[in-house]
PDB file of C-alpha atoms in Angstrom:
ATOM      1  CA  UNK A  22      18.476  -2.783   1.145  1.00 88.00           C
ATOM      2  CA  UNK A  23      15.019  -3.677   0.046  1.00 91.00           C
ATOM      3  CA  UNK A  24      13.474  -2.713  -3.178  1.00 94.00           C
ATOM      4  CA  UNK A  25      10.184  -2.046  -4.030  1.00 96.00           C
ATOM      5  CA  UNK A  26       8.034  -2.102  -7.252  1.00 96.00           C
ATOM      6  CA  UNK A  27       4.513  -0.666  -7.229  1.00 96.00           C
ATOM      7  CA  UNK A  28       2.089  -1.641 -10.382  1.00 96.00           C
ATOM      8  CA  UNK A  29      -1.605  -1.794 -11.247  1.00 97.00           C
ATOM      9  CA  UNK A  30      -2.427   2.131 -11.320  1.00 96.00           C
ATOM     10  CA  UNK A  31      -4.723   3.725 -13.721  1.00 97.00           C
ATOM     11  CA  UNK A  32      -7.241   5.455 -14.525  1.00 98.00           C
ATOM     12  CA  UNK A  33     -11.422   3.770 -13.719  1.00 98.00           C
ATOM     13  CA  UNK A  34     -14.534   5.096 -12.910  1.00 98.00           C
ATOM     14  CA  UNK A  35     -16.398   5.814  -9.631  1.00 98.00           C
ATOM     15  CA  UNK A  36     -17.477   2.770  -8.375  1.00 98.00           C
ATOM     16  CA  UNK A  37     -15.045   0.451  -9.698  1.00 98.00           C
ATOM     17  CA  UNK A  38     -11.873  -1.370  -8.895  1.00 98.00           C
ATOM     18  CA  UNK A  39      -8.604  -1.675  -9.145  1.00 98.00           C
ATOM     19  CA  UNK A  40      -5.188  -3.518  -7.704  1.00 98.00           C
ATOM     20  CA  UNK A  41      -2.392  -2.791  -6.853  1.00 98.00           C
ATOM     21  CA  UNK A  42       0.821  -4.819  -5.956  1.00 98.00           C
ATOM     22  CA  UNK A  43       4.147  -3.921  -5.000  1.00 97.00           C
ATOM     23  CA  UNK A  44       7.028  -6.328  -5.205  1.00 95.00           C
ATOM     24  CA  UNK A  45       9.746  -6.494  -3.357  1.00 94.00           C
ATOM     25  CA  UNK A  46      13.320  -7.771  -3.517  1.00 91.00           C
ATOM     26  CA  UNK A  47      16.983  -7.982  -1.533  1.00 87.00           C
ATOM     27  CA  UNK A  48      17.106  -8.129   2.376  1.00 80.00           C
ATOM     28  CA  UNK A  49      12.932  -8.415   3.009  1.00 76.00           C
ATOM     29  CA  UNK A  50      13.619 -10.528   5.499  1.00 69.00           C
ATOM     30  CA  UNK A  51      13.940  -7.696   7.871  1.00 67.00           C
ATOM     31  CA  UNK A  52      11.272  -6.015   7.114  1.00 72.00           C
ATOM     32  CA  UNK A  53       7.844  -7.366   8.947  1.00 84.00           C
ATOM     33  CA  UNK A  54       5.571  -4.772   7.692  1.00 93.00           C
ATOM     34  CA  UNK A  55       4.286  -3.401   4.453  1.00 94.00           C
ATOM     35  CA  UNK A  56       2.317  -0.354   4.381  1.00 96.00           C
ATOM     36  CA  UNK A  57       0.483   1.706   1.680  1.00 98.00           C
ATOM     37  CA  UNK A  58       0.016   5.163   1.740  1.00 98.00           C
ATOM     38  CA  UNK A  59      -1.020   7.726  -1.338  1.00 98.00           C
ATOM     39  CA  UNK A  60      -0.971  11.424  -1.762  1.00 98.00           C
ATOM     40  CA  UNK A  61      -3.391  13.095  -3.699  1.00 97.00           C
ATOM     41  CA  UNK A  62      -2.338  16.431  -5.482  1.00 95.00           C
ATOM     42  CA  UNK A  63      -1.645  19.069  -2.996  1.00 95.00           C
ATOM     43  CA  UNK A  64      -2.027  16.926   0.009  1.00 96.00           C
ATOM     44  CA  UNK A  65      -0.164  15.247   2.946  1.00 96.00           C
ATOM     45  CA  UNK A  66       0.826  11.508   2.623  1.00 97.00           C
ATOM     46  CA  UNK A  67      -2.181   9.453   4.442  1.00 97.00           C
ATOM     47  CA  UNK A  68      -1.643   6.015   5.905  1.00 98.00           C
ATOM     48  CA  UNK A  69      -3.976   3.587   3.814  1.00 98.00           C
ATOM     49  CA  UNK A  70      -3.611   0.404   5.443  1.00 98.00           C
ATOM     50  CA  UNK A  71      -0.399  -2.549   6.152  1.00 97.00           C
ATOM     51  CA  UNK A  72      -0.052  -5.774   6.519  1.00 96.00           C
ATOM     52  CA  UNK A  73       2.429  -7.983   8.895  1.00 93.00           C
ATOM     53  CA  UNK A  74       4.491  -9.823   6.415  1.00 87.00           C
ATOM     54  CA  UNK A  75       4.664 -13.101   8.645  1.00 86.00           C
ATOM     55  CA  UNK A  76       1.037 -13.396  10.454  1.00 86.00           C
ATOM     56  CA  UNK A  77      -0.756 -11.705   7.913  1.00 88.00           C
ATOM     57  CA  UNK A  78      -2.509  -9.012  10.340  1.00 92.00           C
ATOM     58  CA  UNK A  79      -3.647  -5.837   8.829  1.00 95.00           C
ATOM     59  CA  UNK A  80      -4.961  -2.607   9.760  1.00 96.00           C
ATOM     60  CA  UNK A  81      -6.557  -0.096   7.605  1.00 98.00           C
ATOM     61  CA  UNK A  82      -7.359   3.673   7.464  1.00 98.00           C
ATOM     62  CA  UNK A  83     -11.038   4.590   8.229  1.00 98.00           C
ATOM     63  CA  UNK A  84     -11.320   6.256   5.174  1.00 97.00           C
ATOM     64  CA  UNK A  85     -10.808   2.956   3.163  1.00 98.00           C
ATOM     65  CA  UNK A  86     -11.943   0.144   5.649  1.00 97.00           C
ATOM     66  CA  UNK A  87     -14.482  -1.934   3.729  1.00 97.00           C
ATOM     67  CA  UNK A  88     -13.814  -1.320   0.623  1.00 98.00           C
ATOM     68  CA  UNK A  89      -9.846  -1.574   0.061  1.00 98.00           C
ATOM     69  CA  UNK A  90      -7.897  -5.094   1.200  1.00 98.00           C
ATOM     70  CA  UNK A  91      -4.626  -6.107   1.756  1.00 97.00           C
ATOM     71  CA  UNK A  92      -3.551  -9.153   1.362  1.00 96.00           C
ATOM     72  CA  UNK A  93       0.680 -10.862   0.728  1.00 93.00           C
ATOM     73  CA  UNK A  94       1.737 -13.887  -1.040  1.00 92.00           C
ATOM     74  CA  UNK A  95       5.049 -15.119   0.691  1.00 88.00           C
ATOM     75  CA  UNK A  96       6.383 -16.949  -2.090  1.00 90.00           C
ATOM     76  CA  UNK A  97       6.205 -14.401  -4.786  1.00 92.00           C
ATOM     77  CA  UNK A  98       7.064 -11.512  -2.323  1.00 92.00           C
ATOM     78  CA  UNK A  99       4.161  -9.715  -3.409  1.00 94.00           C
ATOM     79  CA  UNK A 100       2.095  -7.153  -1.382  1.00 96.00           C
ATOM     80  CA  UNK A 101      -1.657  -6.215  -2.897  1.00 97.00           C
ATOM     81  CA  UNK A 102      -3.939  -3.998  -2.511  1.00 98.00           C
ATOM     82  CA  UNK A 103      -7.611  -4.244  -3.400  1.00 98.00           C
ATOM     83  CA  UNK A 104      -9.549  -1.134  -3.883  1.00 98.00           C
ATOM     84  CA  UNK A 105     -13.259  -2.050  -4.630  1.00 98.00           C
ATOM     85  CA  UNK A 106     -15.918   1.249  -4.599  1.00 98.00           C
ATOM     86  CA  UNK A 107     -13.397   3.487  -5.222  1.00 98.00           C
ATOM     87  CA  UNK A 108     -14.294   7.237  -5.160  1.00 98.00           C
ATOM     88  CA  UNK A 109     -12.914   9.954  -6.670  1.00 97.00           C
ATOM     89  CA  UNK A 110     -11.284  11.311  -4.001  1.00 97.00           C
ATOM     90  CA  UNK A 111      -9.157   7.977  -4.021  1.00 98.00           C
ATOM     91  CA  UNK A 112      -7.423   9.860  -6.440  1.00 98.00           C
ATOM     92  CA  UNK A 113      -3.588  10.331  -5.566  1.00 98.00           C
ATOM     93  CA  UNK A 114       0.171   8.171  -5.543  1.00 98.00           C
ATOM     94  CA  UNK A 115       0.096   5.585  -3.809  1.00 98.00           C
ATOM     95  CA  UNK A 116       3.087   3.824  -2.616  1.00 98.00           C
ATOM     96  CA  UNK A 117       3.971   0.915  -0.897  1.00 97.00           C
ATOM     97  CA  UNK A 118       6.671   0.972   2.431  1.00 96.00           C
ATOM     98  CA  UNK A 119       8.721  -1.795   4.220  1.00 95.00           C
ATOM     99  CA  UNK A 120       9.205  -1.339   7.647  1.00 92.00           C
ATOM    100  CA  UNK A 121       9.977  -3.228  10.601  1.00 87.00           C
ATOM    101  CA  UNK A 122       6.337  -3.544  11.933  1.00 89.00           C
ATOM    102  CA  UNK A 123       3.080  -2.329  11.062  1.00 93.00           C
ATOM    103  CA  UNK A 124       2.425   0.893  11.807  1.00 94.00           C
ATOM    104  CA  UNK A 125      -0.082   3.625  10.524  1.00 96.00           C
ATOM    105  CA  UNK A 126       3.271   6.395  10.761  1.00 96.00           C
ATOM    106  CA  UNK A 127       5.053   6.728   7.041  1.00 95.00           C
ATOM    107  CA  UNK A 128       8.089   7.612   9.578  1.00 95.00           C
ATOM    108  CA  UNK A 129       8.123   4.146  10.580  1.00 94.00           C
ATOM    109  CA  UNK A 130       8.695   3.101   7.085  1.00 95.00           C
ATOM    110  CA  UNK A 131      12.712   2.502   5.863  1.00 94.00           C
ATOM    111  CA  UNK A 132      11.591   1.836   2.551  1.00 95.00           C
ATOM    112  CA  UNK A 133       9.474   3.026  -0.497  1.00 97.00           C
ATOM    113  CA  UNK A 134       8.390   2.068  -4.385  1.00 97.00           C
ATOM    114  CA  UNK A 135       8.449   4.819  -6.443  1.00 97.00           C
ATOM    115  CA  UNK A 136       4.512   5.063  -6.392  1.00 97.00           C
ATOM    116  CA  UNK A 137       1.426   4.467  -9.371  1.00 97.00           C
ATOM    117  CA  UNK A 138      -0.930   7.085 -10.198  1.00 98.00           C
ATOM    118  CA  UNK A 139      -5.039   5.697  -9.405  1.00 98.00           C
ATOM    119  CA  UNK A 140      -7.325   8.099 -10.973  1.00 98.00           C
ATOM    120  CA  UNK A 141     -10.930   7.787 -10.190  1.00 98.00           C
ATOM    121  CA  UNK A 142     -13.349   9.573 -12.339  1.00 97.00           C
ATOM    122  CA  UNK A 143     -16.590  10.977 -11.376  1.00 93.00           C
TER     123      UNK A 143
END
């Protein structure tokens, strides 16, 4: 089992930033890839981005690319995510996943935090 924490929602302006970071504990060592994805009110879960535990690689959603990073710290088992610009309709849940590779496909995820609210006022 892996466990996941996510923390660093809230509520900010258009235009500003915030991050995230999800924590994770027990067996990560099988897990190579740690995706975010967020669900605004009424809508689907959408793929944000991931990151490959080991190599680092990432791969974001077009909707974010440019303005939100991912990035891990190995020794804290620590996942972030860096929304800069955000907009409004970056509004939603977003949660972090641990999967076996990084994929864009929530399916492909065995694992999930419990998700943090990020508001963004206009």
């Amino acid at each position: 089992q892996v466990q996941l924490v996510e923390s660093g929602g809230g509520l900010v302006q258009a235009g500003g930033s915030l991050r995230l970071s999800c924590a994770a504990s027990g067996r990560t060592f099988t897990t190579y890839g740690m995706g975010w994805f967020r669900q605004g009110a009424g809508k689907e879960r959408e793929f944000v981005g991931a990151i490959n535990w080991s190599r680092g690689g990432t791969l974001y959603a077009a909707s974010v690319k440019g303005r939100f990073t991912i990035s891990r710290d190995n020794a804290k088992n620590t996942v972030y995510l860096q929304m800069n610009s955000l907009k409004p309709e970056d509004t939603a849940v977003y949660y972090c996943a641990a999967g076996g590779f990084v994929s864009d496909y929530s399916g492909n995820y065995d694992y999930w935090g419990q998700g943090t609210q990020v508001t963004v006022s206009s």
